[in-house]
Amino acid sequence: MQADLVVRATVCESSAQMLATLGRWVERGWLRTLDGAFARFLLDEAPDAPPLLLLAAALASHQLGRGHVCLDLHATLDDPAFALSLPPDGPQLLTDEPPLPPAEVLAGVTLTQWLNALDMPDLVGREQGNTPLVLAGTRLYLRRYWQYEQDVRAGIEARLAHAARLEAELPPALARAALDALFAPRRADAKGADWQKLACALAARSAFSIITGGPGTGKTTTVVKLLALLQTLALGRAANPQSPGGRPLRIRLAAPTGKAAARLNESIAGAVARLPFEALAQQVDAAALSSAIPTVVTTLHRVLGTRPGSRRFRHDAGNPLPVDVLVIDEASMVDLEMMAAVLDALPPTARLVLLGDKDQLASVEAGAVLGELCNRAREGHYTQASRSWLEAATGERIDAAMLDARGTPLDQAVAMLRESHRFASESGIGALADLVNVGDATGVAKIWRHGYADLARLVCPAHDDAPLRALIVDGAVSEAPEAHEARDVPGRDAQRRGYRHYLTTMRALRPAPGASPEALSEWAAAVLKAHTEFQLLCALRRGAWGVEGLNRRVARILQDEGLIEPLGDWYAGRPVLVTHNDYELGLMNGDIGIALDLPVEAGAPPVLRVAFPAGDGAGGVKWVSPSRLQGVETVFALTVHKSQGSEFTHAALVLPDTYSPILTRELVYTGITRARAFLTLALPEGRSVLDRAVQAKVQRASGLMAGLAHDAEAQ
């Protein structure tokens, strides 16, 4: 009874008491300081603001910090603990009496009561205006994010509306000639349609398109062939005086982070070199086509043009990008605000092509744009008109099960690649990723019985350091001697290694004093390459099983093994992660470098420098003095979020011993698919944490799709 009285007093009688409750949530780390300050600001602006409005405002701000675009009032009342992840799961270090959690504060509150409390036009608007909050149905937004959502939706809809015009300008026969030259005939025993070819055709007929697929499904190859198709059509028109055009399309390639851009740089040049230019010679000049396909990838921030100290970019609607086609790779990492900026900066006639894995973790910032847009990709939902055009343009057959007479315009612009060329049928990594993707915890538990050569499970008891030590140092997954030796994976020339490999490479290949700059760069490149052989991944930042605890633990283990000598903050072999963009140094958030002691002259002490991949895909090295690196952290352990856009020969995913809301199937899937050849899943005793993670799916609150769900017939 006493608790009920406290609840009623908190939510119905006193805004001051509500602020006090929010303050205690901030003290406990349930909310950010920013969230509590926002509620206090609103009460200063409107002293009669009711408690439930202040609560909603703080929670809406809190949701942004968790990646949600808004607060879903209905979902919050239905299941506050799930919708808000408050209080957070995991050990609570404070010993004082905890405050009332949201579930108790909201006990007995109805949706009507909460909506009535938000009926304050000075603070909460419905659409246009300058109120700090916007209410759309039962979704409460901070106005800035409501506007981002409106801008993204409008930008996509405007481009989808061009589909009929673009399709009319591209007869299927014209597309077919180029596509048949770009794609070799399928083997007679090939199963299903060639979705790479279908994706090229689909994207060619729309000003907005998405090509999604898991690791190794050929997204880069597909987009390079798409660019070749578009340039062939553009340059081919130049030979026909009666057709518009006459110049190559202006194309830019971008990625959200420097690391993702560097990876695409490495792969795209090879994909362009493999294009069948001679087969296209009858339609276009091969040399002109080759020079018209870009191979340089830059970050989105560089493409848009950053303004120091500002959230705005140099390119916007008033100063649009000089492009005809913009391709964004790793689009799952693009948050709502950045996508709004991209669409604002694109000329109305420019094409936007998004590439990415819809099942990967969404951006760290608010929004899960790619995931939402691809929500129906697996089932297709193509109209008969789309099917007829695509089949005529490609010669491929689309299964009738993928037809939908009420398919939306967005459905007609999304293609999902379905065949993985990285994970063969005998790959345990691919099988495990598929099971996690569908939330099959039982299947995940049983997969270890199959004896896959590329999969290992390691139990890491809190009281025993030996299993983790063997994994970190040598990539071993048992104490048996053979665990330290090479293990064959069908079709792969790879070994299951740990951090000993790159550290011994660093010492073994170190040039003699007086070595040339070229020799030093070759040495650094070899060490950087060796470092990609193994990476320890984790879900959390804090705690014994998070980045902070594991980095200290790994450094101690490597020091005990005599592999590093950490005499201070900087030492040879220290791997570091850049935590924010540094345009002066040419380093981007997510770049990884290795500290190396450069031999100079005989008898002189070595000079410590940090070697980073040059980022141009050519294997070059960028040397930076440690004193110039202001935003870096040690990265023996790397969060799964930060690992996006990277691949490692052997990836070890460490899960904590206590469940956290951060642990979702998307996080586990992303961690699994960072492995090229070997995956080790390191678990605490028991499997409950993994089971819960596999069954927990990210459901970010958003209203982006609300305006994109029109029937295709209505367009």
XYZ file of C-alpha atoms in Angstrom:
715
model
C 0.000 0.000 0.000
C 2.801 2.411 0.871
C 4.465 1.812 -2.531
C 1.158 2.504 -4.274
C 0.879 5.821 -2.436
C 4.393 6.761 -3.506
C 3.603 5.899 -7.112
C 0.414 7.939 -7.151
C 2.156 10.887 -5.557
C 4.984 10.623 -8.045
C 2.953 10.490 -11.228
C -0.143 12.489 -10.351
C 0.571 15.112 -7.699
C 4.002 16.657 -8.047
C 6.270 17.474 -10.957
C 8.997 18.188 -8.421
C 8.715 14.639 -7.132
C 8.949 13.374 -10.716
C 12.156 15.352 -11.218
C 13.488 13.848 -7.995
C 12.712 10.345 -9.269
C 14.397 11.103 -12.593
C 17.370 12.486 -10.672
C 17.739 9.198 -8.800
C 17.578 7.312 -12.092
C 20.408 9.505 -13.354
C 22.426 8.811 -10.194
C 21.999 5.071 -10.697
C 23.080 5.324 -14.342
C 19.633 4.345 -15.618
C 19.330 7.662 -17.477
C 21.931 10.013 -18.871
C 22.492 13.385 -17.234
C 21.231 14.886 -20.494
C 17.884 13.078 -20.139
C 17.212 14.464 -16.677
C 18.344 17.946 -17.706
C 15.887 17.936 -20.623
C 12.947 17.264 -18.293
C 14.168 20.031 -15.962
C 14.417 22.436 -18.923
C 10.801 21.743 -19.896
C 9.584 22.392 -16.357
C 11.483 25.698 -16.347
C 9.778 26.612 -19.631
C 6.337 25.494 -18.455
C 6.017 25.290 -14.643
C 2.580 23.684 -15.001
C 3.948 20.757 -17.027
C 2.422 17.585 -15.536
C 4.630 14.794 -14.147
C 3.751 12.357 -16.919
C 4.918 14.856 -19.548
C 8.277 15.249 -17.791
C 8.594 11.479 -17.556
C 7.793 11.067 -21.253
C 10.324 13.752 -22.222
C 13.132 12.161 -20.197
C 12.326 8.728 -21.602
C 12.164 10.051 -25.191
C 15.648 11.498 -24.698
C 16.788 8.237 -23.097
C 15.517 6.264 -26.095
C 17.698 8.320 -28.433
C 20.711 7.197 -26.432
C 19.631 3.580 -27.018
C 19.262 4.065 -30.772
C 15.514 4.638 -30.877
C 14.179 7.610 -32.812
C 11.203 8.139 -30.507
C 9.355 6.898 -27.439
C 6.558 4.486 -28.274
C 4.005 5.231 -25.550
C 1.885 2.167 -26.254
C 4.845 -0.250 -26.181
C 6.202 1.391 -23.037
C 2.936 0.926 -21.137
C 2.563 -2.606 -22.461
C 6.028 -3.710 -21.249
C 8.128 -0.926 -19.698
C 11.117 -3.129 -18.859
C 11.435 -4.402 -22.445
C 10.702 -1.103 -24.188
C 13.066 0.936 -22.040
C 15.599 -1.560 -20.654
C 15.216 0.231 -17.338
C 16.537 -0.609 -14.891
C 19.425 -2.034 -16.912
C 20.149 -5.714 -16.457
C 23.411 -6.742 -14.889
C 25.047 -6.166 -11.515
C 24.123 -2.991 -9.672
C 27.147 -1.706 -7.809
C 25.343 0.779 -5.551
C 24.101 -0.550 -2.223
C 21.501 2.118 -1.378
C 17.788 1.497 -1.790
C 17.058 1.568 -5.533
C 14.458 4.036 -6.835
C 11.126 2.972 -8.273
C 11.608 1.518 -11.763
C 9.487 2.789 -14.676
C 7.155 -0.224 -14.463
C 6.099 0.849 -10.966
C 5.995 4.552 -11.756
C 3.671 3.807 -14.698
C 1.549 1.254 -12.850
C -2.112 2.062 -13.422
C -1.410 4.757 -16.012
C -3.500 4.376 -19.163
C -2.586 5.468 -22.664
C -5.398 8.032 -22.561
C -4.016 9.537 -19.357
C -0.539 9.790 -20.823
C -1.781 11.364 -24.046
C -3.863 13.841 -22.045
C -0.766 14.798 -20.050
C 1.022 15.545 -23.309
C -1.726 17.936 -24.414
C 0.394 21.064 -23.874
C 0.688 22.961 -27.182
C 3.584 25.066 -25.866
C 5.732 21.978 -25.361
C 4.227 19.242 -27.545
C 3.241 19.830 -31.159
C 1.532 17.579 -33.640
C 3.571 18.450 -36.743
C 4.738 21.867 -37.876
C 5.921 24.368 -35.289
C 8.860 24.870 -32.979
C 7.829 22.896 -29.902
C 10.625 20.802 -28.368
C 8.475 17.649 -28.593
C 6.298 16.219 -31.366
C 3.535 13.667 -30.868
C 2.664 11.500 -33.895
C -0.033 9.022 -32.937
C 1.437 7.293 -29.893
C 5.066 8.094 -30.785
C 6.757 10.960 -28.960
C 9.777 12.578 -30.658
C 12.288 15.243 -29.927
C 11.476 17.644 -32.734
C 14.843 17.435 -34.438
C 14.501 13.678 -34.885
C 10.895 13.935 -36.019
C 12.121 16.311 -38.726
C 14.934 13.940 -39.742
C 12.389 11.161 -40.151
C 10.131 13.366 -42.275
C 13.072 14.410 -44.452
C 14.279 10.845 -45.024
C 10.805 9.628 -45.860
C 10.188 12.512 -48.255
C 13.582 12.069 -49.938
C 12.992 8.365 -50.547
C 9.423 8.858 -51.739
C 10.541 11.541 -54.197
C 13.068 9.168 -55.740
C 10.681 6.233 -55.814
C 8.243 8.435 -57.721
C 10.786 8.616 -60.581
C 10.666 4.842 -61.099
C 8.036 4.896 -63.855
C 9.981 7.522 -65.829
C 13.302 5.700 -65.498
C 11.726 2.398 -66.453
C 10.206 3.997 -69.562
C 13.659 5.321 -70.530
C 15.207 1.868 -70.144
C 13.586 -0.756 -72.383
C 14.224 -4.292 -71.068
C 15.998 -5.267 -74.298
C 18.562 -2.472 -73.853
C 19.309 -3.531 -70.295
C 19.408 -7.197 -71.312
C 22.210 -6.698 -73.842
C 24.502 -5.081 -71.273
C 23.561 -7.439 -68.437
C 24.218 -10.526 -70.549
C 27.678 -9.148 -71.314
C 28.359 -8.400 -67.643
C 27.165 -11.724 -66.248
C 28.467 -15.075 -67.449
C 25.789 -17.692 -68.130
C 24.805 -19.678 -65.037
C 25.825 -23.307 -64.766
C 23.144 -25.802 -65.685
C 23.095 -27.135 -62.107
C 22.793 -23.676 -60.511
C 19.879 -23.412 -58.121
C 17.548 -20.433 -58.121
C 17.814 -17.123 -59.915
C 20.948 -15.009 -60.270
C 20.073 -12.317 -57.750
C 23.190 -10.314 -58.514
C 21.931 -9.861 -62.058
C 18.392 -9.161 -60.874
C 19.697 -6.603 -58.360
C 21.551 -4.737 -61.120
C 18.425 -4.577 -63.248
C 16.239 -3.527 -60.339
C 18.611 -0.719 -59.318
C 18.947 0.518 -62.912
C 15.225 1.262 -63.096
C 14.977 3.294 -59.885
C 16.451 6.505 -58.525
C 16.541 4.855 -55.085
C 17.610 1.266 -54.585
C 18.940 -1.095 -51.943
C 21.111 -4.164 -52.448
C 21.252 -6.182 -49.249
C 22.813 -9.518 -48.421
C 24.933 -11.332 -45.886
C 28.717 -11.697 -45.895
C 30.155 -13.026 -49.135
C 26.981 -12.651 -51.165
C 28.752 -10.361 -53.634
C 27.426 -6.897 -52.816
C 30.624 -5.190 -54.013
C 30.777 -7.240 -57.218
C 27.127 -6.489 -57.859
C 27.411 -2.740 -57.385
C 30.499 -2.552 -59.639
C 28.533 -4.316 -62.367
C 25.626 -1.963 -61.703
C 27.936 1.028 -62.238
C 29.245 -0.584 -65.420
C 25.647 -1.047 -66.584
C 24.702 2.563 -65.831
C 27.826 3.958 -67.510
C 27.345 1.676 -70.522
C 23.839 3.029 -70.937
C 24.995 6.637 -70.451
C 27.985 6.407 -72.803
C 26.070 4.332 -75.311
C 23.540 7.105 -75.672
C 26.359 9.424 -76.709
C 26.678 7.461 -79.939
C 23.009 8.079 -80.735
C 22.362 11.749 -81.553
C 18.603 11.261 -81.008
C 19.093 10.153 -77.391
C 19.797 12.359 -74.357
C 23.072 12.059 -72.496
C 26.495 12.242 -74.016
C 28.645 12.229 -70.916
C 29.578 9.673 -68.293
C 27.668 9.761 -65.054
C 29.326 11.472 -62.108
C 29.592 8.740 -59.500
C 30.800 8.905 -55.879
C 31.466 5.934 -53.602
C 31.162 6.406 -49.846
C 31.102 4.516 -46.564
C 30.164 5.617 -43.024
C 33.644 5.107 -41.505
C 37.230 5.297 -42.667
C 37.677 1.610 -41.913
C 34.703 0.638 -44.064
C 35.915 2.951 -46.836
C 39.377 1.385 -46.745
C 37.931 -2.127 -46.988
C 35.810 -1.172 -49.983
C 38.826 0.517 -51.560
C 40.696 -2.765 -51.306
C 37.973 -4.824 -52.955
C 36.472 -2.479 -55.519
C 39.614 -2.023 -57.618
C 39.820 -5.777 -58.087
C 36.126 -5.988 -58.966
C 36.543 -3.275 -61.606
C 39.604 -5.050 -63.054
C 37.528 -8.222 -63.444
C 34.787 -6.521 -65.474
C 34.360 -7.982 -68.978
C 35.097 -4.764 -70.853
C 35.694 -6.599 -74.132
C 32.241 -8.162 -73.991
C 30.778 -4.650 -73.762
C 32.903 -3.303 -76.626
C 30.048 -3.509 -79.135
C 27.956 -1.155 -77.001
C 30.532 1.267 -75.630
C 34.211 2.172 -75.901
C 35.985 -0.070 -73.379
C 38.599 2.514 -72.424
C 35.978 5.189 -71.839
C 33.944 2.789 -69.731
C 36.923 1.710 -67.655
C 37.870 5.299 -66.827
C 34.255 6.174 -65.962
C 33.960 3.686 -63.088
C 35.440 5.102 -59.864
C 37.633 3.029 -57.578
C 38.193 5.549 -54.777
C 35.953 5.347 -51.715
C 35.757 8.107 -49.108
C 33.810 8.620 -45.906
C 30.354 10.162 -45.972
C 31.672 13.022 -43.856
C 34.248 13.832 -46.539
C 31.683 13.540 -49.331
C 29.283 15.927 -47.597
C 32.013 18.257 -46.339
C 32.302 18.717 -42.583
C 32.113 22.083 -40.886
C 34.211 22.208 -37.691
C 32.057 22.775 -34.625
C 28.808 22.287 -36.538
C 26.368 19.436 -37.145
C 25.741 20.787 -40.637
C 27.660 20.014 -43.823
C 28.918 22.144 -46.690
C 26.679 20.284 -49.127
C 22.934 20.580 -48.590
C 19.849 21.494 -50.598
C 21.301 24.940 -51.312
C 24.685 23.540 -52.327
C 23.956 20.047 -53.673
C 26.553 17.422 -54.385
C 27.822 17.418 -57.993
C 26.870 13.766 -58.541
C 24.523 11.678 -60.652
C 24.946 8.504 -58.579
C 25.908 8.106 -54.923
C 26.699 4.615 -53.619
C 26.881 4.070 -49.847
C 28.421 0.824 -48.617
C 27.873 -0.589 -45.091
C 24.621 1.373 -45.026
C 23.438 -0.432 -41.888
C 25.852 1.871 -40.011
C 24.207 5.056 -41.326
C 21.996 6.656 -38.683
C 18.841 8.668 -39.306
C 20.503 12.083 -38.993
C 23.221 11.212 -41.500
C 20.719 9.718 -43.953
C 18.695 12.929 -43.765
C 21.840 14.939 -44.540
C 22.647 12.677 -47.509
C 19.188 13.014 -49.036
C 19.201 16.759 -48.437
C 22.512 17.125 -50.293
C 21.604 14.962 -53.294
C 20.313 16.696 -56.419
C 16.663 15.739 -57.122
C 17.652 13.715 -60.204
C 20.575 11.841 -58.611
C 20.390 8.133 -57.855
C 21.059 6.783 -54.373
C 22.194 3.154 -54.022
C 22.517 1.624 -50.542
C 24.563 -1.523 -49.911
C 24.564 -3.426 -46.662
C 23.595 -6.393 -44.563
C 20.113 -5.785 -43.179
C 20.724 -8.259 -40.349
C 23.814 -6.525 -38.953
C 23.785 -4.205 -36.000
C 22.243 -0.853 -36.743
C 24.084 2.426 -36.266
C 25.274 3.424 -32.807
C 23.301 6.655 -33.168
C 19.506 6.807 -33.407
C 17.782 4.984 -36.221
C 17.942 1.630 -37.986
C 17.308 2.973 -41.478
C 18.573 0.094 -43.596
C 16.987 -2.558 -41.389
C 13.599 -0.865 -41.554
C 13.740 -0.311 -45.296
C 14.699 -3.969 -45.843
C 12.156 -5.423 -43.449
C 10.299 -7.209 -46.300
C 13.310 -7.976 -48.512
C 13.427 -11.734 -47.939
C 9.871 -12.274 -49.219
C 10.291 -9.954 -52.224
C 6.749 -8.537 -52.536
C 7.295 -7.760 -56.221
C 4.320 -6.819 -58.363
C 3.581 -8.673 -61.587
C 4.649 -5.586 -63.541
C 8.033 -5.554 -61.802
C 8.464 -9.278 -62.303
C 7.716 -9.033 -66.009
C 10.183 -6.185 -66.544
C 12.941 -7.807 -64.478
C 12.590 -11.161 -66.195
C 12.662 -9.533 -69.622
C 15.729 -7.493 -68.679
C 17.692 -10.384 -67.160
C 16.374 -13.685 -68.483
C 16.117 -14.831 -64.852
C 12.952 -16.306 -63.361
C 11.481 -14.851 -60.159
C 9.639 -17.393 -58.035
C 5.879 -16.851 -57.874
C 6.115 -17.000 -54.063
C 7.817 -13.587 -54.185
C 4.887 -11.889 -55.926
C 2.541 -9.533 -54.109
C -0.169 -7.602 -55.933
C -0.061 -5.036 -53.131
C 3.713 -4.698 -53.078
C 4.803 -1.165 -52.210
C 6.988 1.100 -54.356
C 9.765 0.536 -51.819
C 9.490 -3.241 -52.265
C 10.178 -2.783 -55.980
C 13.463 -1.025 -55.147
C 14.979 -3.622 -52.772
C 16.947 -6.699 -53.864
C 18.347 -9.314 -51.514
C 21.379 -11.389 -52.514
C 20.883 -14.942 -51.287
C 23.959 -17.025 -52.130
C 27.056 -16.729 -49.932
C 30.388 -17.226 -51.679
C 32.362 -16.826 -48.443
C 30.696 -19.532 -46.368
C 30.456 -22.857 -48.205
C 27.862 -25.485 -47.364
C 30.308 -27.141 -44.948
C 30.982 -23.882 -43.080
C 29.956 -23.847 -39.460
C 30.274 -20.046 -39.362
C 27.636 -19.679 -42.073
C 25.353 -22.251 -40.437
C 25.675 -20.592 -37.027
C 25.011 -17.134 -38.495
C 21.822 -18.427 -40.155
C 20.565 -19.988 -36.902
C 21.241 -16.815 -34.936
C 19.535 -14.748 -37.622
C 16.244 -16.616 -37.187
C 16.513 -16.701 -33.389
C 16.885 -20.490 -33.151
C 18.527 -20.884 -29.732
C 17.948 -24.658 -29.775
C 19.709 -24.989 -33.124
C 22.588 -22.863 -31.855
C 22.952 -25.160 -28.842
C 23.082 -28.240 -31.078
C 25.433 -26.932 -33.770
C 28.557 -27.782 -31.798
C 27.795 -31.498 -32.180
C 28.517 -31.326 -35.924
C 32.260 -30.899 -35.451
C 32.660 -28.004 -37.878
C 36.365 -27.295 -38.427
C 35.851 -23.531 -38.505
C 33.824 -23.341 -35.275
C 34.921 -23.666 -31.666
C 33.248 -23.060 -28.339
C 35.314 -22.183 -25.301
C 34.027 -22.111 -21.726
C 35.758 -19.367 -19.761
C 35.117 -19.767 -16.020
C 35.598 -16.622 -13.983
C 38.024 -18.432 -11.646
C 40.252 -19.968 -14.360
C 42.425 -17.818 -16.631
C 43.949 -20.713 -18.584
C 41.335 -21.149 -21.380
C 41.252 -17.424 -22.153
C 45.058 -17.255 -22.035
C 45.417 -20.062 -24.584
C 42.867 -18.382 -26.868
C 44.427 -14.930 -26.691
C 48.025 -16.002 -27.123
C 47.775 -18.783 -29.706
C 44.137 -18.960 -30.781
C 43.901 -22.330 -29.030
C 40.515 -23.683 -28.002
C 41.694 -26.484 -25.695
C 44.755 -27.462 -23.757
C 45.520 -30.268 -26.181
C 48.784 -29.702 -28.126
C 47.036 -30.052 -31.459
C 44.916 -27.016 -30.648
C 47.992 -24.863 -31.154
C 48.592 -26.222 -34.632
C 47.051 -25.339 -37.962
C 43.562 -26.670 -38.509
C 42.385 -27.143 -42.053
C 39.201 -25.539 -43.245
C 37.970 -26.776 -46.653
C 39.137 -24.439 -49.392
C 41.018 -22.088 -47.084
C 44.710 -21.522 -46.542
C 44.364 -20.266 -42.992
C 45.354 -21.004 -39.420
C 43.664 -20.441 -36.098
C 45.989 -17.891 -34.533
C 46.125 -15.580 -31.534
C 48.002 -12.369 -30.767
C 51.396 -14.119 -30.589
C 51.387 -14.170 -34.395
C 51.448 -10.413 -35.032
C 53.777 -9.715 -32.108
C 56.359 -12.285 -33.236
C 55.978 -10.995 -36.816
C 56.766 -7.522 -35.464
C 60.031 -8.734 -33.903
C 61.073 -11.239 -36.552
C 60.756 -8.858 -39.501
C 62.043 -5.687 -37.804
C 64.570 -4.074 -40.167
C 68.098 -3.286 -39.104
C 69.065 0.267 -38.104
C 69.384 2.571 -41.081
C 66.774 0.713 -43.130
C 65.135 2.598 -45.996
C 61.651 4.123 -45.656
C 60.419 1.490 -48.112
C 61.734 -1.323 -45.891
C 60.110 0.210 -42.835
C 56.779 0.495 -44.655
C 56.983 -3.119 -45.831
C 57.636 -4.204 -42.239
C 54.702 -2.174 -40.921
C 52.386 -3.488 -43.632
C 53.320 -7.068 -42.716
C 52.600 -6.414 -39.026
C 49.271 -4.756 -39.801
C 48.295 -7.686 -42.010
C 49.338 -10.172 -39.319
C 47.205 -8.280 -36.806
C 44.083 -8.979 -38.873
C 44.639 -12.714 -38.337
C 42.992 -12.545 -34.893
C 40.708 -10.202 -32.992
C 38.998 -10.508 -29.630
C 35.448 -9.111 -29.819
C 33.097 -8.330 -26.962
C 29.639 -6.880 -26.446
C 30.149 -4.437 -23.592
C 32.459 -1.571 -22.756
C 32.524 -1.944 -18.968
C 32.932 -4.833 -16.602
C 35.285 -7.796 -16.470
C 33.992 -9.093 -19.822
C 33.845 -5.683 -21.513
C 36.463 -3.741 -23.458
C 37.896 -2.030 -20.393
C 38.354 -5.190 -18.322
C 39.494 -7.415 -21.183
C 42.051 -4.938 -22.500
C 43.743 -4.830 -19.096
C 43.554 -8.621 -18.798
C 44.950 -9.282 -22.277
C 47.811 -6.812 -21.787
C 48.739 -8.558 -18.542
C 48.662 -11.998 -20.199
C 50.786 -10.863 -23.150
C 53.257 -9.243 -20.782
C 53.474 -12.454 -18.741
C 54.239 -14.298 -21.998
C 57.055 -11.841 -22.773
C 55.298 -10.638 -25.944
C 54.929 -6.970 -24.938
C 56.777 -4.665 -22.547
C 54.292 -1.953 -21.478
C 56.646 0.496 -19.798
C 54.092 3.286 -20.101
C 51.032 4.320 -22.114
C 52.900 3.710 -25.372
C 54.914 0.599 -26.197
C 55.828 -1.487 -29.239
C 52.988 -3.736 -30.280
C 50.196 -1.671 -28.747
C 47.152 -1.797 -31.059
C 45.077 1.382 -30.974
C 41.666 2.379 -32.274
C 40.911 5.908 -33.472
C 37.773 7.080 -31.656
C 36.926 10.179 -33.675
C 37.664 11.584 -37.128
C 40.904 13.534 -37.409
C 40.946 15.164 -40.820
C 44.294 16.838 -40.232
C 45.960 13.439 -39.781
C 43.750 11.739 -42.330
C 42.484 9.240 -39.736
C 38.862 8.205 -39.336
C 36.849 6.858 -36.435
C 37.422 3.083 -36.363
C 40.900 3.059 -37.934
C 43.280 0.596 -36.217
C 47.037 1.127 -36.007
C 49.996 -0.604 -34.329
C 52.740 1.159 -32.346
C 56.177 0.148 -33.672
C 59.683 0.981 -32.486
C 61.438 2.190 -35.619
C 65.157 1.397 -35.782
C 67.025 4.536 -36.767
C 70.829 4.667 -36.565
C 73.087 2.074 -34.977
C 73.476 2.789 -31.270
C 70.572 5.257 -31.182
C 67.372 4.444 -29.298
C 64.418 3.441 -31.481
C 61.686 5.950 -32.257
C 58.112 4.944 -31.504
C 55.610 5.610 -34.281
C 52.104 4.311 -34.933
C 51.541 2.644 -38.298
C 48.077 2.847 -39.887
C 46.941 1.419 -43.226
C 47.033 4.267 -45.712
C 43.372 3.662 -46.585
C 43.897 3.810 -50.335
C 43.656 0.065 -50.853
C 47.202 -0.040 -52.243
C 48.762 -1.465 -49.075
C 50.545 1.737 -48.097
C 51.316 2.843 -44.535
C 50.693 6.117 -42.723
C 53.124 6.892 -39.862
C 51.913 9.051 -36.973
C 53.698 10.213 -33.837
C 51.894 9.054 -30.655
C 51.926 12.628 -29.331
C 49.640 13.668 -32.183
C 47.006 11.028 -31.443
C 44.492 12.617 -29.108
C 41.562 10.236 -29.543
C 42.756 6.616 -29.423
C 42.284 3.640 -27.118
C 43.960 0.257 -26.744
C 42.147 -2.371 -28.756
C 43.274 -5.849 -27.784
C 39.526 -6.199 -27.209
C 37.139 -4.507 -29.623
C 33.393 -4.037 -29.285
C 31.280 -5.696 -31.950
C 29.850 -2.281 -32.797
C 33.337 -0.936 -33.542
C 34.216 -4.049 -35.555
C 31.596 -3.371 -38.217
C 33.225 -2.995 -41.604
C 36.116 -5.280 -40.590
C 36.967 -8.949 -41.132
C 39.461 -11.146 -39.302
C 40.798 -14.569 -40.203
C 40.032 -15.734 -36.664
C 37.488 -13.817 -34.598
C 36.793 -14.697 -30.966
C 33.480 -13.397 -29.627
C 33.416 -13.155 -25.816
C 30.034 -12.953 -24.094
C 29.683 -11.668 -20.503
C 28.553 -13.815 -17.601
C 25.475 -11.639 -16.992
C 22.840 -10.780 -19.571
C 22.572 -7.175 -20.751
C 19.974 -5.579 -23.077
C 22.866 -4.826 -25.432
C 23.087 -8.549 -26.175
C 20.815 -9.195 -29.155
C 20.800 -11.580 -32.084
C 21.963 -8.718 -34.330
C 25.030 -8.211 -32.139
C 25.829 -11.942 -32.019
C 25.284 -12.263 -35.796
C 27.531 -9.278 -36.502
C 30.258 -10.686 -34.258
C 30.030 -14.111 -35.906
C 30.268 -12.720 -39.419
C 33.449 -10.742 -38.688
C 35.237 -14.123 -38.993
C 36.613 -15.060 -42.405
C 37.843 -18.574 -41.619
C 37.560 -19.346 -37.886
C 35.200 -18.346 -35.119
C 35.599 -19.052 -31.425
C 32.645 -18.310 -29.183
C 33.910 -17.765 -25.640
C 31.166 -18.185 -23.059
C 30.832 -18.133 -19.304
C 29.697 -21.346 -17.659
C 26.180 -22.191 -18.823
C 24.390 -21.061 -21.982
C 21.616 -18.843 -20.630
C 23.300 -15.599 -21.744
C 23.713 -16.863 -25.314
C 20.146 -18.222 -25.406
C 18.699 -14.877 -24.311
C 20.860 -12.953 -26.752
C 19.812 -15.123 -29.710
C 16.141 -14.680 -28.840
C 16.355 -10.907 -28.248
C 15.799 -8.977 -31.467
C 16.485 -5.275 -31.806
C 13.204 -3.409 -32.195
C 14.004 0.258 -32.532
C 11.063 2.593 -32.113
C 10.513 4.601 -35.289
C 7.807 5.827 -37.610
C 9.865 5.863 -40.808
C 7.870 3.140 -42.521
C 4.492 4.666 -41.669
C 4.560 6.863 -44.759
C 6.267 4.378 -47.066
C 3.604 1.674 -46.893
C 1.407 2.864 -49.771
C 0.180 0.230 -52.203
C 2.064 0.182 -55.478
C -1.271 0.612 -57.254
C -1.667 4.004 -55.588
C 1.466 5.342 -57.268
